[in-house]
GROMACS .gro file of C-alpha atoms in nm:
model
  413
    1MET     CA    1   6.970  10.214  11.025
    2ARG     CA    2   6.779   9.905  10.919
    3LYS     CA    3   6.843   9.750  10.580
    4TRP     CA    4   6.507   9.857  10.440
    5GLN     CA    5   6.565  10.213  10.562
    6TRP     CA    6   6.905  10.220  10.394
    7LYS     CA    7   6.763  10.091  10.067
    8LEU     CA    8   6.475  10.341  10.083
    9ARG     CA    9   6.722  10.622  10.140
   10ARG     CA   10   6.927  10.510   9.840
   11LEU     CA   11   6.608  10.494   9.632
   12PHE     CA   12   6.519  10.855   9.716
   13GLU     CA   13   6.864  10.962   9.596
   14ARG     CA   14   6.744  10.890   9.241
   15LEU     CA   15   6.613  11.186   9.045
   16TRP     CA   16   6.318  11.003   8.890
   17VAL     CA   17   6.162  10.913   9.227
   18ARG     CA   18   6.090  11.269   9.334
   19ALA     CA   19   5.990  11.360   8.977
   20VAL     CA   20   5.733  11.079   8.977
   21LEU     CA   21   5.593  11.186   9.314
   22TYR     CA   22   5.559  11.550   9.205
   23SER     CA   23   5.403  11.441   8.876
   24ILE     CA   24   5.143  11.229   9.056
   25LEU     CA   25   5.067  11.525   9.282
   26GLY     CA   26   5.026  11.751   8.980
   27VAL     CA   27   4.782  11.512   8.811
   28ILE     CA   28   4.579  11.465   9.132
   29THR     CA   29   4.561  11.840   9.179
   30ALA     CA   30   4.432  11.893   8.826
   31PHE     CA   31   4.152  11.639   8.878
   32ALA     CA   32   4.071  11.766   9.230
   33ALA     CA   33   3.913  12.078   9.080
   34VAL     CA   34   3.639  11.860   8.930
   35LEU     CA   35   3.546  11.722   9.272
   36LEU     CA   36   3.546  12.068   9.433
   37ASP     CA   37   3.321  12.220   9.168
   38PRO     CA   38   2.992  12.184   9.366
   39PHE     CA   39   3.134  12.373   9.664
   40ILE     CA   40   3.217  12.696   9.475
   41PRO     CA   41   2.948  12.969   9.454
   42ASP     CA   42   2.810  13.053   9.108
   43GLY     CA   43   2.926  13.377   8.946
   44LEU     CA   44   3.269  13.372   9.105
   45GLU     CA   45   3.435  13.275   8.776
   46ASP     CA   46   3.389  13.619   8.617
   47THR     CA   47   3.489  13.797   8.939
   48VAL     CA   48   3.832  13.637   8.968
   49GLY     CA   49   3.902  13.616   8.594
   50ALA     CA   50   3.908  13.237   8.583
   51GLY     CA   51   3.812  13.249   8.215
   52ALA     CA   52   4.178  13.309   8.130
   53ILE     CA   53   4.282  12.973   8.275
   54ASP     CA   54   4.310  12.812   7.928
   55THR     CA   55   4.574  13.061   7.813
   56ILE     CA   56   4.765  13.042   8.142
   57LEU     CA   57   4.781  12.663   8.134
   58ASN     CA   58   4.902  12.665   7.773
   59ILE     CA   59   5.180  12.909   7.862
   60LEU     CA   60   5.278  12.700   8.165
   61ALA     CA   61   5.289  12.374   7.969
   62THR     CA   62   5.502  12.523   7.691
   63SER     CA   63   5.745  12.706   7.919
   64MET     CA   64   5.788  12.418   8.165
   65LEU     CA   65   5.879  12.176   7.886
   66THR     CA   66   6.144  12.417   7.758
   67ILE     CA   67   6.281  12.494   8.104
   68THR     CA   68   6.296  12.126   8.201
   69THR     CA   69   6.487  12.036   7.885
   70PHE     CA   70   6.732  12.323   7.940
   71SER     CA   71   6.776  12.233   8.307
   72LEU     CA   72   6.849  11.867   8.231
   73THR     CA   73   7.109  11.970   7.973
   74THR     CA   74   7.272  12.206   8.221
   75MET     CA   75   7.269  11.939   8.492
   76VAL     CA   76   7.440  11.682   8.268
   77THR     CA   77   7.699  11.941   8.166
   78ALA     CA   78   7.771  12.019   8.531
   79PHE     CA   79   7.808  11.649   8.616
   80THR     CA   80   8.049  11.606   8.327
   81ALA     CA   81   8.254  11.904   8.441
   82SER     CA   82   8.263  11.768   8.795
   83THR     CA   83   8.384  11.431   8.668
   84GLN     CA   84   8.662  11.590   8.465
   85ASP     CA   85   8.773  11.862   8.707
   86ALA     CA   86   8.717  11.690   9.043
   87THR     CA   87   8.656  11.314   9.053
   88PRO     CA   88   8.392  11.072   8.922
   89ARG     CA   89   8.338  10.950   9.279
   90ALA     CA   90   8.184  11.286   9.369
   91THR     CA   91   7.929  11.279   9.087
   92ARG     CA   92   7.695  11.048   9.278
   93LEU     CA   93   7.669  11.308   9.553
   94LEU     CA   94   7.578  11.575   9.298
   95MET     CA   95   7.322  11.344   9.140
   96ALA     CA   96   7.165  11.294   9.484
   97ASP     CA   97   7.145  11.670   9.549
   98THR     CA   98   6.801  11.749   9.692
   99THR     CA   99   6.788  12.099   9.545
  100THR     CA  100   6.834  11.969   9.192
  101HIS     CA  101   6.577  11.696   9.253
  102SER     CA  102   6.317  11.934   9.397
  103VAL     CA  103   6.355  12.197   9.126
  104LEU     CA  104   6.342  11.955   8.833
  105ALA     CA  105   6.055  11.763   8.993
  106THR     CA  106   5.868  12.094   9.034
  107PHE     CA  107   5.912  12.174   8.665
  108ILE     CA  108   5.804  11.827   8.550
  109GLY     CA  109   5.511  11.818   8.794
  110THR     CA  110   5.395  12.161   8.677
  111PHE     CA  111   5.419  12.052   8.313
  112LEU     CA  112   5.200  11.746   8.377
  113TYR     CA  113   4.957  11.949   8.589
  114SER     CA  114   4.918  12.199   8.304
  115LEU     CA  115   4.885  11.924   8.045
  116VAL     CA  116   4.617  11.738   8.241
  117GLY     CA  117   4.438  12.066   8.312
  118ILE     CA  118   4.427  12.147   7.939
  119ILE     CA  119   4.297  11.799   7.855
  120VAL     CA  120   4.023  11.810   8.120
  121LEU     CA  121   3.924  12.163   8.010
  122SER     CA  122   3.892  12.044   7.651
  123MET     CA  123   3.663  11.765   7.775
  124GLU     CA  124   3.450  12.036   7.946
  125ALA     CA  125   3.464  11.841   8.272
  126TYR     CA  126   3.512  12.159   8.474
  127GLY     CA  127   3.208  12.361   8.567
  128SER     CA  128   3.230  12.729   8.656
  129GLY     CA  129   3.329  12.638   9.013
  130GLY     CA  130   3.591  12.392   8.890
  131ARG     CA  131   3.749  12.659   8.670
  132VAL     CA  132   3.770  12.888   8.973
  133VAL     CA  133   3.945  12.615   9.176
  134LEU     CA  134   4.178  12.542   8.883
  135PHE     CA  135   4.257  12.913   8.850
  136ALA     CA  136   4.339  12.947   9.222
  137VAL     CA  137   4.558  12.637   9.222
  138THR     CA  138   4.735  12.758   8.906
  139MET     CA  139   4.819  13.090   9.074
  140LEU     CA  140   4.971  12.895   9.363
  141VAL     CA  141   5.163  12.675   9.120
  142ILE     CA  142   5.302  12.984   8.944
  143ILE     CA  143   5.431  13.118   9.275
  144ILE     CA  144   5.595  12.781   9.348
  145VAL     CA  145   5.753  12.775   9.001
  146ILE     CA  146   5.891  13.128   9.041
  147ALA     CA  147   6.044  13.034   9.377
  148ALA     CA  148   6.192  12.718   9.220
  149LEU     CA  149   6.335  12.920   8.931
  150LEU     CA  150   6.504  13.167   9.167
  151ARG     CA  151   6.639  12.878   9.372
  152TRP     CA  152   6.760  12.704   9.055
  153ILE     CA  153   6.935  13.017   8.925
  154ASP     CA  154   7.124  13.050   9.252
  155HIS     CA  155   7.211  12.680   9.248
  156LEU     CA  156   7.333  12.687   8.888
  157THR     CA  157   7.599  12.945   8.975
  158ARG     CA  158   7.768  12.679   9.189
  159LEU     CA  159   7.667  12.347   9.034
  160GLY     CA  160   7.963  12.155   8.894
  161ARG     CA  161   8.228  12.398   9.018
  162VAL     CA  162   8.526  12.241   9.192
  163ASN     CA  163   8.473  12.440   9.513
  164GLU     CA  164   8.109  12.334   9.533
  165THR     CA  165   8.194  11.972   9.459
  166THR     CA  166   8.461  11.978   9.728
  167ARG     CA  167   8.217  12.130   9.977
  168THR     CA  168   7.958  11.863   9.895
  169VAL     CA  169   8.211  11.585   9.952
  170GLU     CA  170   8.322  11.746  10.277
  171LEU     CA  171   7.964  11.755  10.407
  172ALA     CA  172   7.910  11.389  10.317
  173ALA     CA  173   8.237  11.293  10.485
  174GLN     CA  174   8.143  11.502  10.787
  175ASP     CA  175   7.815  11.315  10.831
  176ALA     CA  176   7.992  10.979  10.805
  177LEU     CA  177   8.267  11.082  11.047
  178ARG     CA  178   8.013  11.219  11.294
  179ALA     CA  179   7.826  10.887  11.285
  180TYR     CA  180   8.153  10.697  11.326
  181HIS     CA  181   8.257  10.916  11.618
  182ARG     CA  182   7.927  10.852  11.795
  183ALA     CA  183   7.956  10.476  11.742
  184PRO     CA  184   8.301  10.369  11.616
  185THR     CA  185   8.202  10.003  11.641
  186MET     CA  186   7.845  10.061  11.517
  187GLY     CA  187   7.700   9.961  11.854
  188ALA     CA  188   7.898   9.636  11.884
  189VAL     CA  189   8.129   9.554  12.173
  190GLU     CA  190   8.468   9.708  12.105
  191ILE     CA  191   8.768   9.474  12.095
  192ALA     CA  192   9.137   9.559  12.071
  193ASP     CA  193   9.203   9.356  11.756
  194ASP     CA  194   9.009   9.128  11.525
  195ALA     CA  195   9.254   8.838  11.527
  196VAL     CA  196   9.045   8.527  11.474
  197PRO     CA  197   9.128   8.206  11.665
  198GLN     CA  198   9.174   7.887  11.465
  199SER     CA  199   8.863   7.736  11.619
  200ALA     CA  200   8.637   8.016  11.491
  201THR     CA  201   8.402   7.955  11.201
  202ARG     CA  202   8.439   8.206  10.920
  203ILE     CA  203   8.135   8.302  10.715
  204LEU     CA  204   8.246   8.410  10.368
  205ALA     CA  205   8.086   8.667  10.143
  206ASP     CA  206   7.864   8.539   9.862
  207ASP     CA  207   7.937   8.829   9.628
  208ILE     CA  208   8.227   9.047   9.512
  209GLY     CA  209   8.217   9.417   9.590
  210TYR     CA  210   8.217   9.670   9.871
  211VAL     CA  211   8.022   9.634  10.193
  212GLY     CA  212   7.783   9.927  10.182
  213HIS     CA  213   7.567   9.862  10.486
  214ILE     CA  214   7.530   9.625  10.781
  215ASP     CA  215   7.193   9.583  10.945
  216MET     CA  216   7.330   9.555  11.297
  217GLN     CA  217   6.987   9.497  11.454
  218GLN     CA  218   6.912   9.209  11.219
  219LEU     CA  219   7.257   9.058  11.275
  220GLU     CA  220   7.226   9.090  11.653
  221THR     CA  221   6.886   8.918  11.644
  222VAL     CA  222   7.022   8.626  11.440
  223VAL     CA  223   7.328   8.582  11.661
  224ALA     CA  224   7.142   8.629  11.991
  225GLU     CA  225   6.876   8.372  11.900
  226ALA     CA  226   7.154   8.124  11.825
  227GLY     CA  227   7.333   8.206  12.152
  228ALA     CA  228   7.655   8.282  11.965
  229ILE     CA  229   7.927   8.547  11.972
  230VAL     CA  230   8.038   8.698  11.639
  231THR     CA  231   8.328   8.924  11.540
  232ILE     CA  232   8.254   9.148  11.239
  233LEU     CA  233   8.555   9.148  11.008
  234ALA     CA  234   8.415   9.342  10.710
  235ARG     CA  235   8.282   9.682  10.809
  236PRO     CA  236   8.125   9.923  10.554
  237GLY     CA  237   8.382  10.023  10.294
  238THR     CA  238   8.564   9.689  10.297
  239PHE     CA  239   8.619   9.516   9.962
  240VAL     CA  240   8.512   9.154   9.990
  241HIS     CA  241   8.506   8.850   9.764
  242THR     CA  242   8.390   8.492   9.791
  243ALA     CA  243   8.705   8.390   9.979
  244GLU     CA  244   8.688   8.685  10.221
  245PRO     CA  245   8.515   8.640  10.559
  246LEU     CA  246   8.240   8.878  10.661
  247VAL     CA  247   8.233   8.759  11.022
  248ALA     CA  248   8.397   8.505  11.247
  249VAL     CA  249   8.179   8.300  11.481
  250ILE     CA  250   8.380   8.292  11.804
  251SER     CA  251   8.139   8.069  11.995
  252GLY     CA  252   7.819   7.886  11.911
  253SER     CA  253   7.685   7.845  11.559
  254VAL     CA  254   7.466   8.060  11.335
  255ASP     CA  255   7.296   8.021  10.999
  256ALA     CA  256   7.538   8.155  10.735
  257GLU     CA  257   7.264   8.275  10.499
  258GLU     CA  258   7.092   8.474  10.773
  259VAL     CA  259   7.424   8.641  10.858
  260ARG     CA  260   7.492   8.724  10.492
  261ALA     CA  261   7.143   8.873  10.462
  262ALA     CA  262   7.241   9.144  10.711
  263PHE     CA  263   7.521   9.263  10.480
  264THR     CA  264   7.458   9.472  10.169
  265ILE     CA  265   7.735   9.439   9.912
  266GLY     CA  266   7.747   9.677   9.617
  267ARG     CA  267   7.966   9.757   9.321
  268GLU     CA  268   8.086  10.091   9.459
  269ARG     CA  269   8.180  10.237   9.795
  270THR     CA  270   7.922  10.462   9.958
  271PHE     CA  271   7.961  10.764  10.182
  272GLU     CA  272   7.693  10.699  10.442
  273GLU     CA  273   7.862  10.448  10.675
  274ASP     CA  274   8.218  10.456  10.542
  275PRO     CA  275   8.411  10.733  10.724
  276LEU     CA  276   8.722  10.680  10.511
  277PHE     CA  277   8.561  10.712  10.170
  278GLY     CA  278   8.494  11.084  10.197
  279LEU     CA  279   8.859  11.147  10.285
  280ALA     CA  280   8.969  10.929   9.991
  281VAL     CA  281   8.747  11.126   9.751
  282LEU     CA  282   8.882  11.456   9.884
  283SER     CA  283   9.236  11.332   9.821
  284GLU     CA  284   9.132  11.238   9.465
  285ILE     CA  285   9.014  11.594   9.408
  286ALA     CA  286   9.350  11.724   9.533
  287SER     CA  287   9.542  11.476   9.317
  288ARG     CA  288   9.341  11.574   9.009
  289ALA     CA  289   9.413  11.940   9.084
  290LEU     CA  290   9.787  11.866   9.104
  291SER     CA  291   9.795  11.689   8.766
  292PRO     CA  292   9.999  11.864   8.492
  293GLY     CA  293   9.686  11.924   8.287
  294ILE     CA  294   9.517  12.126   8.563
  295ASN     CA  295   9.803  12.240   8.789
  296ASP     CA  296   9.573  12.394   9.052
  297GLN     CA  297   9.769  12.389   9.376
  298GLY     CA  298   9.515  12.611   9.549
  299THR     CA  299   9.251  12.337   9.536
  300ALA     CA  300   9.497  12.088   9.685
  301LEU     CA  301   9.575  12.326   9.971
  302ASP     CA  302   9.202  12.383  10.025
  303VAL     CA  303   9.140  12.007  10.040
  304LEU     CA  304   9.411  11.962  10.303
  305GLY     CA  305   9.251  12.230  10.518
  306ARG     CA  306   8.911  12.065  10.489
  307GLY     CA  307   9.068  11.729  10.567
  308VAL     CA  308   9.221  11.855  10.890
  309ARG     CA  309   8.881  11.989  10.994
  310LEU     CA  310   8.725  11.649  10.929
  311ILE     CA  311   8.991  11.433  11.092
  312ALA     CA  312   8.994  11.657  11.398
  313MET     CA  313   8.638  11.541  11.465
  314CYS     CA  314   8.786  11.209  11.582
  315SER     CA  315   8.927  11.385  11.889
  316ASP     CA  316   8.599  11.545  12.000
  317LYS     CA  317   8.489  11.435  12.344
  318ILE     CA  318   8.155  11.256  12.375
  319ASP     CA  319   7.943  11.131  12.659
  320GLU     CA  320   8.086  10.805  12.793
  321ALA     CA  321   7.734  10.666  12.821
  322ALA     CA  322   7.718  10.664  12.443
  323ASP     CA  323   7.987  10.394  12.440
  324ALA     CA  324   7.761  10.133  12.601
  325PRO     CA  325   7.732   9.844  12.351
  326GLU     CA  326   7.391   9.824  12.190
  327PHE     CA  327   7.456   9.480  12.042
  328PRO     CA  328   7.628   9.266  12.309
  329HIS     CA  329   7.661   8.954  12.090
  330LEU     CA  330   7.863   9.137  11.822
  331ARG     CA  331   8.232   9.235  11.835
  332MET     CA  332   8.420   9.489  11.624
  333THR     CA  333   8.743   9.691  11.629
  334ARG     CA  334   8.785  10.064  11.576
  335LEU     CA  335   8.952  10.189  11.261
  336PRO     CA  336   9.322  10.269  11.323
  337ILE     CA  337   9.372  10.644  11.322
  338VAL     CA  338   9.655  10.606  11.072
  339GLU     CA  339   9.392  10.493  10.817
  340PHE     CA  340   9.229  10.836  10.831
  341LEU     CA  341   9.561  11.013  10.776
  342ASP     CA  342   9.671  10.775  10.500
  343HIS     CA  343   9.348  10.814  10.304
  344LEU     CA  344   9.385  11.192  10.298
  345PHE     CA  345   9.754  11.281  10.306
  346THR     CA  346   9.942  10.995  10.139
  347PRO     CA  347   9.795  11.033   9.784
  348VAL     CA  348   9.840  11.411   9.800
  349ALA     CA  349  10.199  11.371   9.922
  350ARG     CA  350  10.270  11.135   9.634
  351ASP     CA  351  10.116  11.351   9.359
  352GLY     CA  352  10.243  11.677   9.507
  353ALA     CA  353  10.594  11.554   9.586
  354ASP     CA  354  10.745  11.809   9.346
  355LYS     CA  355  10.553  12.107   9.488
  356PHE     CA  356  10.701  12.245   9.807
  357GLU     CA  357  10.388  12.450   9.890
  358VAL     CA  358  10.185  12.131   9.909
  359GLN     CA  359  10.453  11.953  10.112
  360VAL     CA  360  10.474  12.240  10.358
  361LYS     CA  361  10.095  12.240  10.395
  362ILE     CA  362  10.098  11.865  10.463
  363GLN     CA  363  10.354  11.902  10.740
  364LYS     CA  364  10.172  12.196  10.896
  365SER     CA  365   9.841  12.007  10.879
  366LEU     CA  366   9.991  11.706  11.056
  367ALA     CA  367  10.147  11.935  11.318
  368ALA     CA  368   9.806  12.094  11.375
  369LEU     CA  369   9.649  11.754  11.440
  370ILE     CA  370   9.921  11.667  11.690
  371ALA     CA  371   9.874  12.001  11.865
  372MET     CA  372   9.501  11.934  11.899
  373ASP     CA  373   9.532  11.577  12.030
  374GLU     CA  374   9.886  11.440  12.063
  375PRO     CA  375   9.788  11.107  12.225
  376LEU     CA  376   9.546  11.026  11.943
  377PHE     CA  377   9.728  11.162  11.637
  378GLY     CA  378  10.091  11.170  11.747
  379ALA     CA  379  10.235  10.837  11.626
  380ALA     CA  380  10.026  10.820  11.308
  381ALA     CA  381  10.093  11.184  11.212
  382ARG     CA  382  10.467  11.144  11.262
  383HIS     CA  383  10.468  10.833  11.045
  384VAL     CA  384  10.284  11.010  10.762
  385SER     CA  385  10.513  11.311  10.808
  386ARG     CA  386  10.826  11.102  10.758
  387VAL     CA  387  10.687  10.930  10.449
  388SER     CA  388  10.580  11.263  10.299
  389PHE     CA  389  10.914  11.428  10.370
  390ASP     CA  390  11.104  11.137  10.216
  391ARG     CA  391  10.901  11.175   9.897
  392ALA     CA  392  10.963  11.549   9.889
  393GLU     CA  393  11.334  11.516   9.955
  394ALA     CA  394  11.370  11.261   9.674
  395THR     CA  395  11.172  11.471   9.424
  396LEU     CA  396  11.237  11.840   9.490
  397THR     CA  397  11.533  11.977   9.297
  398SER     CA  398  11.582  12.303   9.484
  399ALA     CA  399  11.782  12.293   9.806
  400ASP     CA  400  11.586  12.596   9.928
  401ASP     CA  401  11.254  12.416   9.876
  402ILE     CA  402  11.381  12.110  10.063
  403ALA     CA  403  11.496  12.333  10.349
  404ARG     CA  404  11.148  12.487  10.375
  405VAL     CA  405  10.981  12.148  10.390
  406ARG     CA  406  11.238  12.029  10.646
  407LYS     CA  407  11.167  12.334  10.861
  408ALA     CA  408  10.791  12.265  10.847
  409ALA     CA  409  10.853  11.901  10.938
  410ALA     CA  410  11.094  11.979  11.224
  411PRO     CA  411  10.825  12.005  11.498
  412LEU     CA  412  10.706  11.653  11.411
  413SER     CA  413  11.043  11.481  11.435
   0.00000   0.00000   0.00000
């Protein structure tokens, strides 16, 4: 994805963008009836009942304003509940939900369409043909509003609930992991480690924050034109500062500002190109559920099951041809598999150390990953298993509970 595409995608995640587009469409539609007036046969107004359009538009304008206000209040309440019951990091996903955007934009667009229609009617700009066109369009708008209302009612039954928030995070993490699995080095040449020789030139970040996106095509163009070879040290999700290198120039020389321009650094981590962030947010949901104030072990167990499903994607087989480097002048390492396990299991093991059900689920989840792909997950899963069991053994007070966790951990020893 190019930098402009990434920024455009982030822009369309904002609620006001779609609302503005729908509003503009509603205003254009209301004025279009004036232009179509000459093409409508005379006498059709009385046949179709277009004389009632004034009343219909007034009802639409009044009801849409009320519904939009109610919907916005409900949406904010759901976001607040998600922040308190799940994690604030998941709220951005809910705010970018396309269903919510489309429904609210439909209501706002319909309100403006009705308002403009009433104003133009009061100016007597519509002839008999224009009123017919306005009546036909209004009937279509009513059908669209009814469909949006039914869709909104169904969506409201899930919006803000912990299960729905968890599912939304899982889907975002799934997309990021699928993209990572297709191109673990983002199209760069894969290297075993990113150890930088002393002779290499390091290009430091010019801002403090998280790397959200790298325009690999732009970076490849800059490096290729300079005849250089560059190792990328800060992949999306990495926290950088002005003393942290973004890349190391292994050979040749490149313009530092042009290299920095390929990196987008933001204040928060993003889901799109960071395969670890989704797992970290899922673990936050589980940790919040295990807190004394909530004490919802079922959510923690559900998160672990979803996490296994996500991490298992790393072992899926893909076409070897997909591994051909797209950007031959760039170098990058894969993420260590232990990072995936640590981001999901370690926080849950820490916060659920006193709950044997959670500890047993952790051990069984790690055993499942080993059973699916022992060469890939074996060493990392056993390491996480030992750390988790040590926490449980030091915290659990019941010998029977410790014995159950030890039994679950036995296949991993």
